[in-house]
mmCIF file of C-alpha atoms in Angstrom:
data_model
loop_
_atom_site.group_PDB
_atom_site.id
_atom_site.type_symbol
_atom_site.label_atom_id
_atom_site.label_comp_id
_atom_site.label_asym_id
_atom_site.label_seq_id
_atom_site.Cartn_x
_atom_site.Cartn_y
_atom_site.Cartn_z
ATOM 1 C CA MET A 1 18.492 -14.148 4.749
ATOM 2 C CA ARG A 2 20.754 -17.196 4.703
ATOM 3 C CA ARG A 3 23.582 -15.017 3.314
ATOM 4 C CA GLN A 4 23.264 -12.813 6.416
ATOM 5 C CA GLY A 5 23.545 -15.835 8.719
ATOM 6 C CA VAL A 6 19.888 -15.898 9.722
ATOM 7 C CA PRO A 7 18.896 -19.488 10.612
ATOM 8 C CA ASP A 8 16.175 -21.062 8.446
ATOM 9 C CA ARG A 9 14.044 -21.588 11.572
ATOM 10 C CA VAL A 10 13.949 -17.820 12.236
ATOM 11 C CA THR A 11 13.081 -17.132 8.616
ATOM 12 C CA ASP A 12 10.301 -19.728 8.688
ATOM 13 C CA GLU A 13 8.867 -18.706 12.066
ATOM 14 C CA VAL A 14 9.274 -14.919 12.055
ATOM 15 C CA PHE A 15 10.446 -13.249 8.886
ATOM 16 C CA ILE A 16 7.957 -14.760 6.420
ATOM 17 C CA ALA A 17 5.016 -13.423 8.431
ATOM 18 C CA MET A 18 6.727 -10.059 9.002
ATOM 19 C CA SER A 19 7.710 -9.525 5.373
ATOM 20 C CA LYS A 20 4.243 -10.450 4.136
ATOM 21 C CA ALA A 21 2.681 -8.063 6.661
ATOM 22 C CA LEU A 22 5.120 -5.243 5.835
ATOM 23 C CA ASN A 23 5.280 -5.457 2.058
ATOM 24 C CA PHE A 24 3.451 -8.576 0.762
ATOM 25 C CA ILE A 25 6.695 -10.159 -0.439
ATOM 26 C CA ASN A 26 9.111 -12.868 0.695
ATOM 27 C CA PRO A 27 11.883 -12.010 3.209
ATOM 28 C CA ASP A 28 14.695 -12.415 0.662
ATOM 29 C CA GLU A 29 13.108 -9.720 -1.504
ATOM 30 C CA LEU A 30 12.788 -7.156 1.296
ATOM 31 C CA SER A 31 15.523 -4.896 2.615
ATOM 32 C CA MET A 32 16.525 -5.630 6.211
ATOM 33 C CA GLN A 33 16.064 -1.903 6.804
ATOM 34 C CA CYS A 34 12.283 -2.485 6.768
ATOM 35 C CA PHE A 35 12.588 -5.194 9.424
ATOM 36 C CA LEU A 36 14.890 -3.105 11.575
ATOM 37 C CA ILE A 37 12.620 -0.050 11.461
ATOM 38 C CA ALA A 38 9.596 -2.191 12.367
ATOM 39 C CA LEU A 39 11.434 -4.013 15.158
ATOM 40 C CA ASN A 40 12.805 -0.737 16.519
ATOM 41 C CA ARG A 41 9.301 0.696 16.653
ATOM 42 C CA PHE A 42 7.973 -2.419 18.386
ATOM 43 C CA LEU A 43 10.752 -2.276 20.972
ATOM 44 C CA GLN A 44 11.140 1.475 21.549
ATOM 45 C CA GLU A 45 7.650 2.925 21.453
ATOM 46 C CA LYS A 46 5.206 2.362 24.304
ATOM 47 C CA HIS A 47 2.454 1.083 22.012
ATOM 48 C CA GLY A 48 4.658 0.168 19.047
ATOM 49 C CA SER A 49 3.518 -3.431 18.812
ATOM 50 C CA LYS A 50 -0.208 -2.755 19.081
ATOM 51 C CA MET A 51 -2.365 -3.487 16.075
ATOM 52 C CA ALA A 52 -5.815 -2.170 15.427
ATOM 53 C CA PHE A 53 -8.571 -2.648 12.918
ATOM 54 C CA LEU A 54 -11.228 -0.333 11.601
ATOM 55 C CA ASP A 55 -14.555 -0.574 13.381
ATOM 56 C CA GLY A 56 -16.295 -1.413 10.128
ATOM 57 C CA ASN A 57 -15.564 -1.989 6.469
ATOM 58 C CA PRO A 58 -12.711 0.065 4.911
ATOM 59 C CA PRO A 59 -14.771 1.854 2.228
ATOM 60 C CA GLU A 60 -17.201 3.142 4.843
ATOM 61 C CA ARG A 61 -14.855 3.788 7.784
ATOM 62 C CA LEU A 62 -11.670 4.900 5.987
ATOM 63 C CA CYS A 63 -12.364 5.981 2.411
ATOM 64 C CA MET A 64 -15.678 7.803 2.852
ATOM 65 C CA PRO A 65 -14.398 10.142 5.624
ATOM 66 C CA ILE A 66 -11.479 11.093 3.362
ATOM 67 C CA VAL A 67 -13.825 11.726 0.416
ATOM 68 C CA GLU A 68 -16.185 13.744 2.623
ATOM 69 C CA HIS A 69 -13.289 15.888 3.885
ATOM 70 C CA ILE A 70 -12.018 16.580 0.367
ATOM 71 C CA GLU A 71 -15.508 17.442 -0.861
ATOM 72 C CA SER A 72 -16.163 19.685 2.170
ATOM 73 C CA LYS A 73 -13.138 21.753 1.086
ATOM 74 C CA GLY A 74 -14.467 22.099 -2.472
ATOM 75 C CA GLY A 75 -12.504 19.203 -3.921
ATOM 76 C CA GLN A 76 -13.666 16.393 -6.115
ATOM 77 C CA VAL A 77 -12.986 12.659 -5.959
ATOM 78 C CA ARG A 78 -13.359 10.687 -9.183
ATOM 79 C CA LEU A 79 -13.441 6.913 -9.181
ATOM 80 C CA ASN A 80 -13.116 4.643 -12.208
ATOM 81 C CA SER A 81 -11.733 7.541 -14.253
ATOM 82 C CA ARG A 82 -8.770 6.095 -16.080
ATOM 83 C CA ILE A 83 -6.183 8.681 -17.076
ATOM 84 C CA ARG A 84 -4.770 8.603 -20.595
ATOM 85 C CA LYS A 85 -2.290 11.481 -20.210
ATOM 86 C CA ILE A 86 -0.936 14.018 -17.728
ATOM 87 C CA GLU A 87 -0.649 17.348 -19.561
ATOM 88 C CA LEU A 88 1.868 19.873 -18.254
ATOM 89 C CA ASN A 89 2.123 23.649 -18.207
ATOM 90 C CA GLU A 90 5.294 25.253 -19.590
ATOM 91 C CA ASP A 91 6.725 25.436 -16.053
ATOM 92 C CA GLY A 92 6.345 21.644 -15.627
ATOM 93 C CA SER A 93 3.343 21.781 -13.301
ATOM 94 C CA VAL A 94 0.199 19.782 -14.031
ATOM 95 C CA LYS A 95 -2.170 21.539 -16.416
ATOM 96 C CA CYS A 96 -4.786 18.783 -16.540
ATOM 97 C CA PHE A 97 -5.481 15.079 -16.670
ATOM 98 C CA ILE A 98 -6.884 13.752 -19.934
ATOM 99 C CA LEU A 99 -9.171 10.789 -19.270
ATOM 100 C CA ASN A 100 -9.632 7.829 -21.600
ATOM 101 C CA ASN A 101 -13.044 9.186 -22.611
ATOM 102 C CA GLY A 102 -11.386 12.467 -23.727
ATOM 103 C CA THR A 103 -12.563 14.548 -20.758
ATOM 104 C CA SER A 104 -10.046 17.108 -19.504
ATOM 105 C CA ILE A 105 -9.838 17.505 -15.702
ATOM 106 C CA GLU A 106 -8.280 20.718 -14.401
ATOM 107 C CA GLY A 107 -7.568 21.593 -10.783
ATOM 108 C CA ASP A 108 -5.378 23.375 -8.267
ATOM 109 C CA ALA A 109 -3.983 20.119 -6.852
ATOM 110 C CA PHE A 110 -4.146 16.475 -7.886
ATOM 111 C CA VAL A 111 -3.831 13.178 -6.034
ATOM 112 C CA PHE A 112 -3.016 10.273 -8.296
ATOM 113 C CA ALA A 113 -3.992 6.926 -6.741
ATOM 114 C CA ALA A 114 -2.801 4.144 -9.005
ATOM 115 C CA PRO A 115 -0.343 1.241 -8.992
ATOM 116 C CA VAL A 116 3.272 2.332 -9.463
ATOM 117 C CA ASP A 117 3.497 0.488 -12.801
ATOM 118 C CA ILE A 118 0.596 2.525 -14.211
ATOM 119 C CA PHE A 119 2.072 5.784 -12.910
ATOM 120 C CA LYS A 120 5.406 4.995 -14.587
ATOM 121 C CA LEU A 121 3.618 4.550 -17.920
ATOM 122 C CA LEU A 122 1.798 7.881 -17.574
ATOM 123 C CA LEU A 123 4.782 9.874 -16.306
ATOM 124 C CA PRO A 124 5.324 12.841 -18.647
ATOM 125 C CA GLU A 125 8.627 12.778 -20.557
ATOM 126 C CA ASP A 126 9.694 16.107 -18.998
ATOM 127 C CA TRP A 127 9.379 14.622 -15.507
ATOM 128 C CA LYS A 128 11.560 11.605 -16.307
ATOM 129 C CA GLU A 129 14.626 13.865 -16.135
ATOM 130 C CA ILE A 130 13.791 15.073 -12.597
ATOM 131 C CA PRO A 131 15.780 13.171 -9.909
ATOM 132 C CA TYR A 132 12.692 12.900 -7.684
ATOM 133 C CA PHE A 133 10.779 10.991 -10.364
ATOM 134 C CA GLN A 134 13.825 8.968 -11.455
ATOM 135 C CA LYS A 135 13.534 7.162 -8.107
ATOM 136 C CA LEU A 136 10.337 5.565 -9.442
ATOM 137 C CA GLU A 137 12.467 3.292 -11.633
ATOM 138 C CA LYS A 138 13.588 1.426 -8.510
ATOM 139 C CA LEU A 139 9.999 0.751 -7.426
ATOM 140 C CA VAL A 140 8.434 -2.498 -8.530
ATOM 141 C CA GLY A 141 4.731 -3.170 -8.281
ATOM 142 C CA VAL A 142 3.744 -6.110 -6.086
ATOM 143 C CA PRO A 143 0.492 -7.899 -6.896
ATOM 144 C CA VAL A 144 -1.714 -8.306 -3.839
ATOM 145 C CA ILE A 145 -4.807 -10.425 -3.518
ATOM 146 C CA ASN A 146 -7.256 -10.083 -0.651
ATOM 147 C CA VAL A 147 -9.486 -13.046 0.017
ATOM 148 C CA HIS A 148 -12.491 -12.907 2.321
ATOM 149 C CA ILE A 149 -13.415 -16.311 3.699
ATOM 150 C CA TRP A 150 -16.526 -16.715 5.839
ATOM 151 C CA PHE A 151 -16.611 -19.565 8.360
ATOM 152 C CA ASP A 152 -19.707 -20.962 10.045
ATOM 153 C CA ARG A 153 -18.083 -20.448 13.477
ATOM 154 C CA LYS A 154 -15.229 -18.483 15.049
ATOM 155 C CA LEU A 155 -11.739 -19.931 14.780
ATOM 156 C CA LYS A 156 -10.302 -21.043 18.106
ATOM 157 C CA ASN A 157 -6.890 -20.215 19.536
ATOM 158 C CA THR A 158 -6.437 -16.811 17.919
ATOM 159 C CA TYR A 159 -5.154 -14.021 20.126
ATOM 160 C CA ASP A 160 -7.069 -10.774 19.666
ATOM 161 C CA HIS A 161 -8.673 -12.290 16.566
ATOM 162 C CA LEU A 162 -5.408 -11.968 14.633
ATOM 163 C CA LEU A 163 -3.276 -14.788 13.332
ATOM 164 C CA LEU A 164 0.053 -14.344 11.557
ATOM 165 C CA SER A 165 1.021 -17.448 9.638
ATOM 166 C CA ARG A 166 4.454 -18.795 8.774
ATOM 167 C CA SER A 167 3.094 -19.844 5.416
ATOM 168 C CA PRO A 168 4.297 -17.892 2.390
ATOM 169 C CA LEU A 169 0.825 -18.407 0.889
ATOM 170 C CA LEU A 170 -1.456 -17.147 3.672
ATOM 171 C CA SER A 171 0.349 -14.672 5.885
ATOM 172 C CA VAL A 172 -2.371 -12.959 7.902
ATOM 173 C CA TYR A 173 -5.786 -14.004 9.158
ATOM 174 C CA ALA A 174 -7.926 -11.379 10.870
ATOM 175 C CA ASP A 175 -11.299 -12.144 12.435
ATOM 176 C CA MET A 176 -13.374 -9.121 11.453
ATOM 177 C CA SER A 177 -16.692 -10.412 12.836
#
């Protein structure tokens, strides 16, 4: 940021909170393109700067409706099913997933929800030559920790129950009560 002529005060007061909210990393590690896209959206779109929260806990209000939709279409969602290997057909499409317990999972379509570092380890050798998958090498996993802290009373002076901090340690506080 300093190299681009951004004053330290702006970095401390704006960009730390924005970069943590956008990608959980410090401003110097994030491309300015991310900031510019976010700022453009905030400035150009009628409701671009509005934030919203789920009206309940994420597993119940976000994940379960997705699972129910998939299952209503005949699909299957497996949790805690660690994949050992992605087996391919001769044409390079997915034949099956082999789980750590040896079970083979076949299907018409697969969604692989895992950290990028795990996906890189499981990527079949044949796919590593495909330009689309070569882009994975540029992705770096970012560890994220969520902490739920319960107070005995509401915090004062928060607008819309949301607080963005300038601290690189605690970037966002959201009152979910």
